Coordinates of C-alpha atoms (C1' of nucleotides) in Angstrom, one line a residue:
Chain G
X1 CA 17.8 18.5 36.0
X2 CA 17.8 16.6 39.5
X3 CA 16.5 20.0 40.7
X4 CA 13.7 19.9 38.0
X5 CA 13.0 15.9 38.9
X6 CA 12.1 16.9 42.5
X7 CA 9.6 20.0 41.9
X8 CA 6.1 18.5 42.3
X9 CA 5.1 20.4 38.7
X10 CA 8.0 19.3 36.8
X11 CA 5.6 17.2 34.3
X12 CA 3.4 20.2 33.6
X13 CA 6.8 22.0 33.0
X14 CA 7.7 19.4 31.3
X15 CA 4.9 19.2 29.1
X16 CA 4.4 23.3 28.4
X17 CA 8.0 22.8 26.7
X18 CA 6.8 20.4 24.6
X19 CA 4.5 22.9 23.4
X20 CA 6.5 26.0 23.3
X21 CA 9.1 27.5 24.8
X22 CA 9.5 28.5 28.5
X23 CA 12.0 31.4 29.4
X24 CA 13.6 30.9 33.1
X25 CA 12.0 32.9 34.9
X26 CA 8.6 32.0 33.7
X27 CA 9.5 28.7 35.0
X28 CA 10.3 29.6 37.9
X29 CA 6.7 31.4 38.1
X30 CA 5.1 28.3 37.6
X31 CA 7.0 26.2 39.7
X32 CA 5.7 28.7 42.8
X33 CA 2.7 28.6 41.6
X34 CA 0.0 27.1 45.0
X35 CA -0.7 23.8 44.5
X36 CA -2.9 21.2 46.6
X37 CA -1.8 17.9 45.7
X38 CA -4.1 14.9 46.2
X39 CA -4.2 11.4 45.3
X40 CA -7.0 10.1 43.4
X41 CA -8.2 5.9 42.9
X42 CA -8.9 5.0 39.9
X43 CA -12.3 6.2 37.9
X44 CA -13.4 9.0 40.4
X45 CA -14.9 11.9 38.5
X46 CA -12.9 15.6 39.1
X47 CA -15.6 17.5 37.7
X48 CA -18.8 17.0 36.6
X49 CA -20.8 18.6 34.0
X50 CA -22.9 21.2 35.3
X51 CA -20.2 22.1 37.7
X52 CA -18.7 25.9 38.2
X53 CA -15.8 24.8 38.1
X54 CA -13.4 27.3 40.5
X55 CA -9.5 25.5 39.9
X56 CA -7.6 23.6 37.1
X57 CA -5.7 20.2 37.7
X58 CA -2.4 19.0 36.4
X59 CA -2.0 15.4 36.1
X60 CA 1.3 14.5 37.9
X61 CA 1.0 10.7 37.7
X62 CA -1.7 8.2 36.2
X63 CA -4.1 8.7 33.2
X64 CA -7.3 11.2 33.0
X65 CA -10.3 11.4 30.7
X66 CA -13.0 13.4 30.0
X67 CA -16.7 12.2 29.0
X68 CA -20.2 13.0 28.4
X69 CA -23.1 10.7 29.0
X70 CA -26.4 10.4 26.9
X71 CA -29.8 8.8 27.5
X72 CA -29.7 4.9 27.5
X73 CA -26.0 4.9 28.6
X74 CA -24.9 5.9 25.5
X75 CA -20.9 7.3 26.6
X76 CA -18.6 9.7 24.4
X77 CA -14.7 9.6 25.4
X78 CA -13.2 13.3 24.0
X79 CA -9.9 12.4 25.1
X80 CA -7.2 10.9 27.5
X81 CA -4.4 12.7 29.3
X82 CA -1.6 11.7 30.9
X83 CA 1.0 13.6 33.4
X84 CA 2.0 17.2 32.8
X85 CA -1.5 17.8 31.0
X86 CA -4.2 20.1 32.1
X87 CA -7.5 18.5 30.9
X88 CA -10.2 21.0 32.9
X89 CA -8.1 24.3 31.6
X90 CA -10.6 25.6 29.4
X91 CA -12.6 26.1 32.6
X92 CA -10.3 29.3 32.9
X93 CA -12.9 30.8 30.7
X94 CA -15.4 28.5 30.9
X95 CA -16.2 28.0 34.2
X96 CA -19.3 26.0 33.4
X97 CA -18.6 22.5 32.4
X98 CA -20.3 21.1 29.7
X99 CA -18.4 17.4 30.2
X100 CA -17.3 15.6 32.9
X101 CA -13.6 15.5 33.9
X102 CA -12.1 11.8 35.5
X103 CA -9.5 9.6 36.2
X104 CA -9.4 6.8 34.2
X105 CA -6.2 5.0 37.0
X106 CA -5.4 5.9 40.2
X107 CA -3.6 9.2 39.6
X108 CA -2.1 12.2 41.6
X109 CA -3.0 15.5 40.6
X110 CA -2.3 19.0 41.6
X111 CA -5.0 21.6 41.3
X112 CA -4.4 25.0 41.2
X113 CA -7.0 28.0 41.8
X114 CA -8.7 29.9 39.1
X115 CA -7.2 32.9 40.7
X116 CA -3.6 31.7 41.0
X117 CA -4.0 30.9 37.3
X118 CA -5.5 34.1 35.8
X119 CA -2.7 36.3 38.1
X120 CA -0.3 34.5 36.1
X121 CA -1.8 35.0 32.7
X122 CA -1.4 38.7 33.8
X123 CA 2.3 38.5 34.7
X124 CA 3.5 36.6 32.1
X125 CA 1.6 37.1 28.6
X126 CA 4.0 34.6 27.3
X127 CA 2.5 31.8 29.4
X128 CA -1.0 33.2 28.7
X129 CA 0.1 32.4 24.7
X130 CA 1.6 29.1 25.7
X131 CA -1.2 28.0 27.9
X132 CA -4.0 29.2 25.1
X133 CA -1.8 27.2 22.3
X134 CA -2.1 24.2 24.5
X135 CA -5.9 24.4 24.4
X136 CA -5.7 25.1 20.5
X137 CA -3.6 21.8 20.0
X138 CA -6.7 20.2 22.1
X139 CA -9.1 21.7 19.4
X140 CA -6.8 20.4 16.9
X141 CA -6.8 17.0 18.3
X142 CA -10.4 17.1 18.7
X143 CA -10.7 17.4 14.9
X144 CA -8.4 14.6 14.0
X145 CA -11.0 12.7 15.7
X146 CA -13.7 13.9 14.2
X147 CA -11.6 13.2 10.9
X148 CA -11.2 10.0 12.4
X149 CA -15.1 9.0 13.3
X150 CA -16.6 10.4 10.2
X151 CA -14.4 9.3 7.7
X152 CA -12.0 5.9 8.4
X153 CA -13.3 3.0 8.7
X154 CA -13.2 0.9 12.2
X155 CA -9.0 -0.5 11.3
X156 CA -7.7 2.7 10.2
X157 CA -9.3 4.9 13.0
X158 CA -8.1 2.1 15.9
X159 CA -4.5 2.3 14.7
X160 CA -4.9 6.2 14.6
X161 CA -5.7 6.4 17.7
X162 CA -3.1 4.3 18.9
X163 CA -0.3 6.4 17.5
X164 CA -1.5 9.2 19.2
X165 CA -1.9 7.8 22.4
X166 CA 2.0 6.4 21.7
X167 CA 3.2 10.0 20.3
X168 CA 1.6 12.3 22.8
X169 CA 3.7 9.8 25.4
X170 CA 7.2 9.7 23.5
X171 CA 7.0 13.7 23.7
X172 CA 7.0 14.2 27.3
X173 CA 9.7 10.9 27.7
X174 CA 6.9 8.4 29.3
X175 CA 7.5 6.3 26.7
X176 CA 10.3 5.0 23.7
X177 CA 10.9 2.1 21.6
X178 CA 7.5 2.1 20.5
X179 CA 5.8 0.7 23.5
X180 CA 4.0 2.3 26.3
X181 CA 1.3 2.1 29.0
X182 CA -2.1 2.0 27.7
X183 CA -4.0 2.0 31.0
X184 CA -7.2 1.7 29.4
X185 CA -10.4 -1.0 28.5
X186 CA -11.4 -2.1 26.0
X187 CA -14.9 -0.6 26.3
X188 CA -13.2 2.6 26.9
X189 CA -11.5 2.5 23.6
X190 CA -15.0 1.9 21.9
X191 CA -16.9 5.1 23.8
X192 CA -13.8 6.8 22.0
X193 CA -13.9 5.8 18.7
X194 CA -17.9 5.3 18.5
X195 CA -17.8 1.7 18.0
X196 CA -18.7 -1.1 20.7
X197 CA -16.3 -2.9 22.7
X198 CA -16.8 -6.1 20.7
X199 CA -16.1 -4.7 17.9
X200 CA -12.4 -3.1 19.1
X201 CA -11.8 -6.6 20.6
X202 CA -12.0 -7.5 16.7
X203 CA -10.4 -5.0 15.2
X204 CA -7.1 -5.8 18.1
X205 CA -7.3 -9.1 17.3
X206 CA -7.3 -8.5 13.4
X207 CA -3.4 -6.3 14.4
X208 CA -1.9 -9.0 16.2
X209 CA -2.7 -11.3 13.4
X210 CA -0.8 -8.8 11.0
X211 CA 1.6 -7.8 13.8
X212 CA 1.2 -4.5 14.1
X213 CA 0.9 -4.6 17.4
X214 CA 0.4 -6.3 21.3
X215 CA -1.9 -5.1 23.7
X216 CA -1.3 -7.0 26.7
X217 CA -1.8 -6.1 30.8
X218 CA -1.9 -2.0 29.7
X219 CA 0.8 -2.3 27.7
X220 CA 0.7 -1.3 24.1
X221 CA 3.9 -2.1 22.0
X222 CA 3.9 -1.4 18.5
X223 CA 6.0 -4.5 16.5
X224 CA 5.4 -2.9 12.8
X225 CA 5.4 1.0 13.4
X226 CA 5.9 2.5 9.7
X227 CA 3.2 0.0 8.8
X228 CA 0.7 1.1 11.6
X229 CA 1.3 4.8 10.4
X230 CA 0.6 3.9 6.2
X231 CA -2.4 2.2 7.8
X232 CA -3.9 5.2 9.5
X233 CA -2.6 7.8 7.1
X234 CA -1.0 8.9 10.5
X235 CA 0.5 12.5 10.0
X236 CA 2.0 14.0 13.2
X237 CA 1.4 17.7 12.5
X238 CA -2.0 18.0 14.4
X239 CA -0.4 17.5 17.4
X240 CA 1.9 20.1 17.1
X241 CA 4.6 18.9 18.7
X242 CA 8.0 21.0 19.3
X243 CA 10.2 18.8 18.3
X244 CA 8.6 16.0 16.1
X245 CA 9.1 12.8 17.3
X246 CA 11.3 10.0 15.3
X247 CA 10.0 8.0 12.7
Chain J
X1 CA -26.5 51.7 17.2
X2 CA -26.7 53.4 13.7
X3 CA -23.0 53.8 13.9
X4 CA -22.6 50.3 14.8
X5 CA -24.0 49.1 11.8
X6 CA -22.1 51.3 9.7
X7 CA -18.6 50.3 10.7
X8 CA -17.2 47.4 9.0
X9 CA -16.2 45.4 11.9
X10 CA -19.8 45.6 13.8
X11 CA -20.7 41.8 13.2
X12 CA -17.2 40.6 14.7
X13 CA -18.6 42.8 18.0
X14 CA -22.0 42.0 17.9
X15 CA -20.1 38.2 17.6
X16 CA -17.7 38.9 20.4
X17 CA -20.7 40.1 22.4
X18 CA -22.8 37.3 22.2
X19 CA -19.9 34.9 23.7
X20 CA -18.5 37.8 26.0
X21 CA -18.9 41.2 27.5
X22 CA -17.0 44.0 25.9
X23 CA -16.1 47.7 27.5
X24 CA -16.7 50.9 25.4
X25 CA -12.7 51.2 25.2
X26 CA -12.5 47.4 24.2
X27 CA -14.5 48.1 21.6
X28 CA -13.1 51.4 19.8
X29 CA -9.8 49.1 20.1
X30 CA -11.5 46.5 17.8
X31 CA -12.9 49.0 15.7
X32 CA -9.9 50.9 14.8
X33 CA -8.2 47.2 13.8
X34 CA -6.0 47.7 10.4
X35 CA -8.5 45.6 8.2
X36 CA -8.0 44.6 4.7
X37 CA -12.0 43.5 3.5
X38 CA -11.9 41.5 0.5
X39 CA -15.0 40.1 -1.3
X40 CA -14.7 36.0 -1.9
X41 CA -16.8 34.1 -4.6
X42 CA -17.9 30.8 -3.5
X43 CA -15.8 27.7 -2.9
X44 CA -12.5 29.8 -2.4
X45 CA -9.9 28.3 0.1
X46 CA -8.7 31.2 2.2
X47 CA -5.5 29.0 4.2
X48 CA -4.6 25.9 3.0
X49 CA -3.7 23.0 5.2
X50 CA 0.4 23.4 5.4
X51 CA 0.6 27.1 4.9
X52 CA 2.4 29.4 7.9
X53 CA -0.7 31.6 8.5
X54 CA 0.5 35.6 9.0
X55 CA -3.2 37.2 9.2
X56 CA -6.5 36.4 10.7
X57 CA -9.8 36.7 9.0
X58 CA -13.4 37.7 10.3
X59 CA -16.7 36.6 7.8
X60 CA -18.6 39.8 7.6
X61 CA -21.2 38.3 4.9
X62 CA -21.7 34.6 4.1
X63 CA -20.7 32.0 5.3
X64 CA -17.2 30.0 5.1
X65 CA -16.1 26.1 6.7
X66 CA -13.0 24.2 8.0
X67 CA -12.5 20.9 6.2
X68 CA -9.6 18.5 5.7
X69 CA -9.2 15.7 3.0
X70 CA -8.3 12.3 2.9
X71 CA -6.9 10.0 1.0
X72 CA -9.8 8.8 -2.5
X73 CA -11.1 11.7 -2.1
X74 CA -12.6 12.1 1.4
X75 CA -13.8 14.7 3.4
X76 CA -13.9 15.8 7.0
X77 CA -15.9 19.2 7.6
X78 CA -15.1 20.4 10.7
X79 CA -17.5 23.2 11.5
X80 CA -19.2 26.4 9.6
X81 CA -18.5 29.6 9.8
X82 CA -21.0 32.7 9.6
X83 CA -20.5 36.6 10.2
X84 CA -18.9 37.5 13.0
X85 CA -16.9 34.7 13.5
X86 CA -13.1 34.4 13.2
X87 CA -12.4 30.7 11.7
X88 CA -8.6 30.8 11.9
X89 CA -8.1 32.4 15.1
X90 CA -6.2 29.7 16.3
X91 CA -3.5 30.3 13.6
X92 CA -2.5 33.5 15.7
X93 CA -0.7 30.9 18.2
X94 CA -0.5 28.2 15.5
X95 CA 0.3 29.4 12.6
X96 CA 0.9 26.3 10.7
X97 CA -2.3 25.1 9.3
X98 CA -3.7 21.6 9.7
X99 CA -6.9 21.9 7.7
X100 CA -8.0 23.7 5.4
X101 CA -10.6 27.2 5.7
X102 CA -12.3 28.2 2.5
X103 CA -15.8 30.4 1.9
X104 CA -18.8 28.2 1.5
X105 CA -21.1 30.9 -0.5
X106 CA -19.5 34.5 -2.0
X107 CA -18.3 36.1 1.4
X108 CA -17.0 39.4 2.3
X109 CA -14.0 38.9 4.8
X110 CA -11.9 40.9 6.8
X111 CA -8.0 40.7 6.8
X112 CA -6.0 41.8 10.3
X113 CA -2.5 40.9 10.1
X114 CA -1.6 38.5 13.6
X115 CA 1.0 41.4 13.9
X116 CA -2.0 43.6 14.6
X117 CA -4.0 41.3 16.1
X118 CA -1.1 40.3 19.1
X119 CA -0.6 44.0 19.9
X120 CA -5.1 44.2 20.5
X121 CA -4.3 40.8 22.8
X122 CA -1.1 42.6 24.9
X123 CA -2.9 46.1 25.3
X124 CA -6.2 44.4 26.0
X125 CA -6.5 41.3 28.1
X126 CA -9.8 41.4 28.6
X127 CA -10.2 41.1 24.6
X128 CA -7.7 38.0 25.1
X129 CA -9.8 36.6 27.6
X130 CA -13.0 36.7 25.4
X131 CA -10.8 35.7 22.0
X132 CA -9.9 32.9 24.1
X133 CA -12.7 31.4 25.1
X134 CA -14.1 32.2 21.7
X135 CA -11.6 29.1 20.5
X136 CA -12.6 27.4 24.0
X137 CA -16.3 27.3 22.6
X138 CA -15.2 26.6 19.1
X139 CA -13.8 23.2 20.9
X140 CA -17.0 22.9 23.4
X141 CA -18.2 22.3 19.7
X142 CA -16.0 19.9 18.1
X143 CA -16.7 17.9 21.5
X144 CA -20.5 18.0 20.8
X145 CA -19.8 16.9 16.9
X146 CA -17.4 14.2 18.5
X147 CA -20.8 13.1 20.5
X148 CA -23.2 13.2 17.8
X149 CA -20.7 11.1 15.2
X150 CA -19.6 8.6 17.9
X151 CA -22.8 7.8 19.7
X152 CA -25.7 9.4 17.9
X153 CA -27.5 7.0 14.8
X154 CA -27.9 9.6 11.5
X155 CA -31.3 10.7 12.6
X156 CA -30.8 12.5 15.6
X157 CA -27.4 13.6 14.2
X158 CA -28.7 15.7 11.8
X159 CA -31.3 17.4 13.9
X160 CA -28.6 17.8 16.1
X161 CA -26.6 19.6 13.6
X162 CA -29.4 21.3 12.5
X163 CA -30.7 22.8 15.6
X164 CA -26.7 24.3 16.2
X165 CA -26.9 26.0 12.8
X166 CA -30.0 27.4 14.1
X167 CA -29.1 28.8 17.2
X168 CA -26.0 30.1 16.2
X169 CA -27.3 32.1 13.9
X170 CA -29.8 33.1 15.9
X171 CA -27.2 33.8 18.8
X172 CA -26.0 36.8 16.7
X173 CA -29.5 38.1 15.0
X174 CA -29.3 36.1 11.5
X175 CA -32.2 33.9 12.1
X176 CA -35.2 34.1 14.0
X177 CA -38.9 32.9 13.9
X178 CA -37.3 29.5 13.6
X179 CA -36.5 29.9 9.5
X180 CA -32.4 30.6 8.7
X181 CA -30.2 30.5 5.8
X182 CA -28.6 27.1 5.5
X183 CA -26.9 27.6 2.2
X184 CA -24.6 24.1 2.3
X185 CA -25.5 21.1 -0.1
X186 CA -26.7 17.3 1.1
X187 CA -23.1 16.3 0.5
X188 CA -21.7 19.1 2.8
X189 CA -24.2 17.9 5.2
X190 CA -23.2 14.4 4.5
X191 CA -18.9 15.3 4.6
X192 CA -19.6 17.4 8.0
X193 CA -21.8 14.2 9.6
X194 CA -19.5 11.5 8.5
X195 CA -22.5 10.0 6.0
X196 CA -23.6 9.8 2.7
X197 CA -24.9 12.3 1.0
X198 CA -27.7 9.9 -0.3
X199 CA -28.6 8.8 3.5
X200 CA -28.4 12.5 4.2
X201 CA -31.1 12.9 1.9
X202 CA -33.1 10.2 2.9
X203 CA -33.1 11.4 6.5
X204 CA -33.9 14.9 5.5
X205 CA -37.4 13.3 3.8
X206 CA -37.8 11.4 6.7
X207 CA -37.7 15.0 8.8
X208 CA -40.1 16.4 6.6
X209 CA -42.3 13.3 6.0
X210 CA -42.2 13.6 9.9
X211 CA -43.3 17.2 9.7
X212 CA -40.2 18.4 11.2
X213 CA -38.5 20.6 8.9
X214 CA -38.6 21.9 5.6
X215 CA -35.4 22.9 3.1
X216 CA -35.6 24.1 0.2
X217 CA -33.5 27.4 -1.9
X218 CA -30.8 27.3 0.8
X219 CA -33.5 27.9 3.6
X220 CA -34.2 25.8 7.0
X221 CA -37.8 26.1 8.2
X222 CA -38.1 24.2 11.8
X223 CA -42.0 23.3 11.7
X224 CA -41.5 21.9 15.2
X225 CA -38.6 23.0 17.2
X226 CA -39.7 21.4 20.2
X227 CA -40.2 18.3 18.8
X228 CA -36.8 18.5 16.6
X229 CA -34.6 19.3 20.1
X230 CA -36.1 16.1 21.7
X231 CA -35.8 14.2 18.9
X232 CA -31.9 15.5 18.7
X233 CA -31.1 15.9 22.8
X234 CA -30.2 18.6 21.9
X235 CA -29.3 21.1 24.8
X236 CA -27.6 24.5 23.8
X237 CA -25.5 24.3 27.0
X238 CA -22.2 23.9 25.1
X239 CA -22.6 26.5 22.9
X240 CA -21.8 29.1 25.9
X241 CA -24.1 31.7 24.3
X242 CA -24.4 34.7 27.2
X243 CA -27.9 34.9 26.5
X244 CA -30.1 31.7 25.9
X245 CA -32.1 31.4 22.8
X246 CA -36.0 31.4 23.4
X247 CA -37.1 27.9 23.6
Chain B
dC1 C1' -31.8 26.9 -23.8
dG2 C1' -28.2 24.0 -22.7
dA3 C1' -25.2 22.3 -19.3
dC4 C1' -23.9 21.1 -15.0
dA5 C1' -24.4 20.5 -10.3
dC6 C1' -27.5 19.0 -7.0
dA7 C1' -31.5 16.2 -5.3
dT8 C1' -34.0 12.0 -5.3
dT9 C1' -35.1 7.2 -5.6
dG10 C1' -34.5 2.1 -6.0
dA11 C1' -32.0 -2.3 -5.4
dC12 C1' -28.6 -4.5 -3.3
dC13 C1' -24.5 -4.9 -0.1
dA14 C1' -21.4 -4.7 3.9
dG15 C1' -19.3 -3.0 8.0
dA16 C1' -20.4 -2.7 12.5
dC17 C1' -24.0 -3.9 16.1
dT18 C1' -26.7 -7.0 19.2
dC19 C1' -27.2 -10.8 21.9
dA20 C1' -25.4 -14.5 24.3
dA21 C1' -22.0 -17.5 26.2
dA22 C1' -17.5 -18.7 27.9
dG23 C1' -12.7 -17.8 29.2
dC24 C1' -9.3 -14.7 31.7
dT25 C1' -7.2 -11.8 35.2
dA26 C1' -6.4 -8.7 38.7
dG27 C1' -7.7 -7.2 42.9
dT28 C1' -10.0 -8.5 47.5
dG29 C1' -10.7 -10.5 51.7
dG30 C1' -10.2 -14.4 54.5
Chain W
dC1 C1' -1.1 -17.2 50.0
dC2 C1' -5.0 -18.8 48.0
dA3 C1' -9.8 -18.7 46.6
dC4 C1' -13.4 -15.8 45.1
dT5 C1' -15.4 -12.5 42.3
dA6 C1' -16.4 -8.8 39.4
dG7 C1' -15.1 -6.9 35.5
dC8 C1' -12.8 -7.5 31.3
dT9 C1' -11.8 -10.1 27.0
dT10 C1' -13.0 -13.2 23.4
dT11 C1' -15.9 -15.6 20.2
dG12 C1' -20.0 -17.0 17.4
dA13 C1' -24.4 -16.3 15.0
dG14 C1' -27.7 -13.4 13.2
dT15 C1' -29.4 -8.6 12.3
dC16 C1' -29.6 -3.8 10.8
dT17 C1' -28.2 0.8 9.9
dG18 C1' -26.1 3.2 6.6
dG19 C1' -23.2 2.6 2.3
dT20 C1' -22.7 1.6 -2.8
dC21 C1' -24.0 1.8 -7.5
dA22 C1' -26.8 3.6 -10.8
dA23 C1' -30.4 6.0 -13.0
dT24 C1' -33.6 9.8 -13.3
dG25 C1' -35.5 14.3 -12.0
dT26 C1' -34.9 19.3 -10.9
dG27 C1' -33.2 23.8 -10.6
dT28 C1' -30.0 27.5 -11.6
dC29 C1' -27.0 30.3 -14.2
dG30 C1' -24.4 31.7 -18.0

DNA sequence: CGACACATTGACCAGACTCAAAGCTAGTGG
DNA sequence: CCACTAGCTTTGAGTCTGGTCAATGTGTCG
């Protein structure tokens, strides 16, 4: 385990087992895998849209997000991701980015070559699976919130959102006892949802006065869990989680 | 060509080749797929959300959609489905379904068992590549519904959604001369927008008030595709087609 | 030709937005 | 270590886009 700790790509190893399964030696492939590892401050874009993009990036440490911009301003959030993710891996076959790619805190990441990546898509078809699952979960996700946009109203798709954002921490061990970081503005939670910051600041305040929840100095804790999940009609299955996390 | 059109399979390659680039060997592979064609009526669910998925399916007629229900009734389409396309092809790395896939008019559809389908993948990885970022474009397109229900007022929505049904149909030779089949109701327009179906029928008289668009026996007419892409933003970049539509 | 689903319209309503002002807070530089 | 500042949060008042409810028209298919 202490071994584990100490390898720079432990929380990308970390977080392909909470996807599927990862024999030893294709762990062992991923740990040599060439990184470059740099350290990003907070809201610096990674890529852009219109870029070719030529590598991937892990998140080791800090939050990402990836966005698109539209005429007046207007800002869509598609999603956030947090250590061991790899937000830009669709660029694998996609080399043309259609969004842009960001940190949303200051965050070290590890990016690997396109080339790296595809050589070991051709060694090891079981990582090829693993690593294509992963982007079908994102898909899945992707739908939830469309589920989310187009059919809850403002309450239920904040709370959602929240126990997703709690979840998808809990299964890679960054966080537990319903509370977690939650690095992230207001306004950021409106350009995801669709709705404008004054109207989150509403909807948060309307939670704390049931007590479902505090959101205080990026740190979300969640006092009335079962409740928050009845609220959202939360059901954990589009996240496809190995092991599901506890009630 | 003439024995293109003849084998049953020919609208999954001429599908395949509109997002990729397929060899001669690639494509006998494809074409001697096991296949099990069935003929659908309307309104059939093919998976249901909760099943454990064992087979893949290709539309070789009609069309079919992804949709997921809520609680008092509600609906969440997520996308729709027309020859050539494989809508569950994420089942053959996660088999247990989140949403539900059913035929949207009567709909001829291919069977290929994932068995069969895995065995194409590990002989060929160039057809994994292209299968693969076939799902990667499936979620470039979630991403651009996530945009147009978050940030885009009902208007430009719909001509959004409009000019994607276009093009993809285009992409693959159903459409052309700016007239396709659009064979959904208002209220599956209104269930894959997040509206109304009474607001989606107010906008549509709006778009042909406006001298947009006409609709009528299941049939989109654009009477000012120029006009309707401005009025939408719309730009085709996300749908990754290898060859651009004509403006 | 009858029935049923779909489309259309009007009147009214409400959830979320806009605009604007004040209060916090975390990070910066002196 | 404190003061400053920029960005974030909070609140109120008024507005508007899109929803609700309900009735009527239209087309399609057995």
């Amino acid at each position: 385990m202490a071994s584990k700790l100490l390898h720079g790509l432990y929380p990308f190893i970390r977080k392909l087992e909470s996807v599927s399964r990862l024999s030893d030696e294709e762990r062992r492939a991923i740990e040599s895998l060439p990184v470059r590892v740099r350290t990003l401050s907070a809201r610096q874009d990674i890529e852009r849209e219109g870029d070719l993009a030529t590598q991937c990036c892990v998140i080791l440490e800090g939050w990402a997000y990836r966005y698109k911009f539209l005429s007046e301003g207007r800002r869509q959030i598609f999603s956030f991701h947090i250590a061991g993710d790899i937000p830009d891996l669709q660029s694998l076959h996609i080399p043309l980015m259609d969004h842009n790619l960001g940190t949303m805190t200051r965050a070290t990441v590890a990016f690997i070559p396109h080339g790296s990546m595809h050589n070991l898509t051709n060694r090891f078809p079981g990582i090829a699976a693993t690593l294509w699952r992963d982007t079908l979960i994102d898909a899945a996700i992707f739908r939830e919130w469309l589920v989310a946009m187009g059919r809850r109203p403002a309450f239920e798709h904040l709370a959602h959102l929240l126990c997703e954002l709690y979840l998808k921490q809990e299964a890679v061990g960054l966080a537990g006892d319903h509370r977690c970081p939650l690095p992230i503005t207001q306004t950021d939670l409106a350009d995801a949802t669709g709705m404008t910051p004054v109207h989150i600041n509403r909807v948060l305040r309307d939670m704390r006065g049931r007590g479902l929840i505090t959101l205080h100095r990026h740190t979300l804790v969640v006092k009335a869990w079962d409740e928050l999940i009845r609220a959202s009609e939360f059901d954990a299955t589009y996240l496809h989680l190995r092991k599901r996390a506890a009630g």
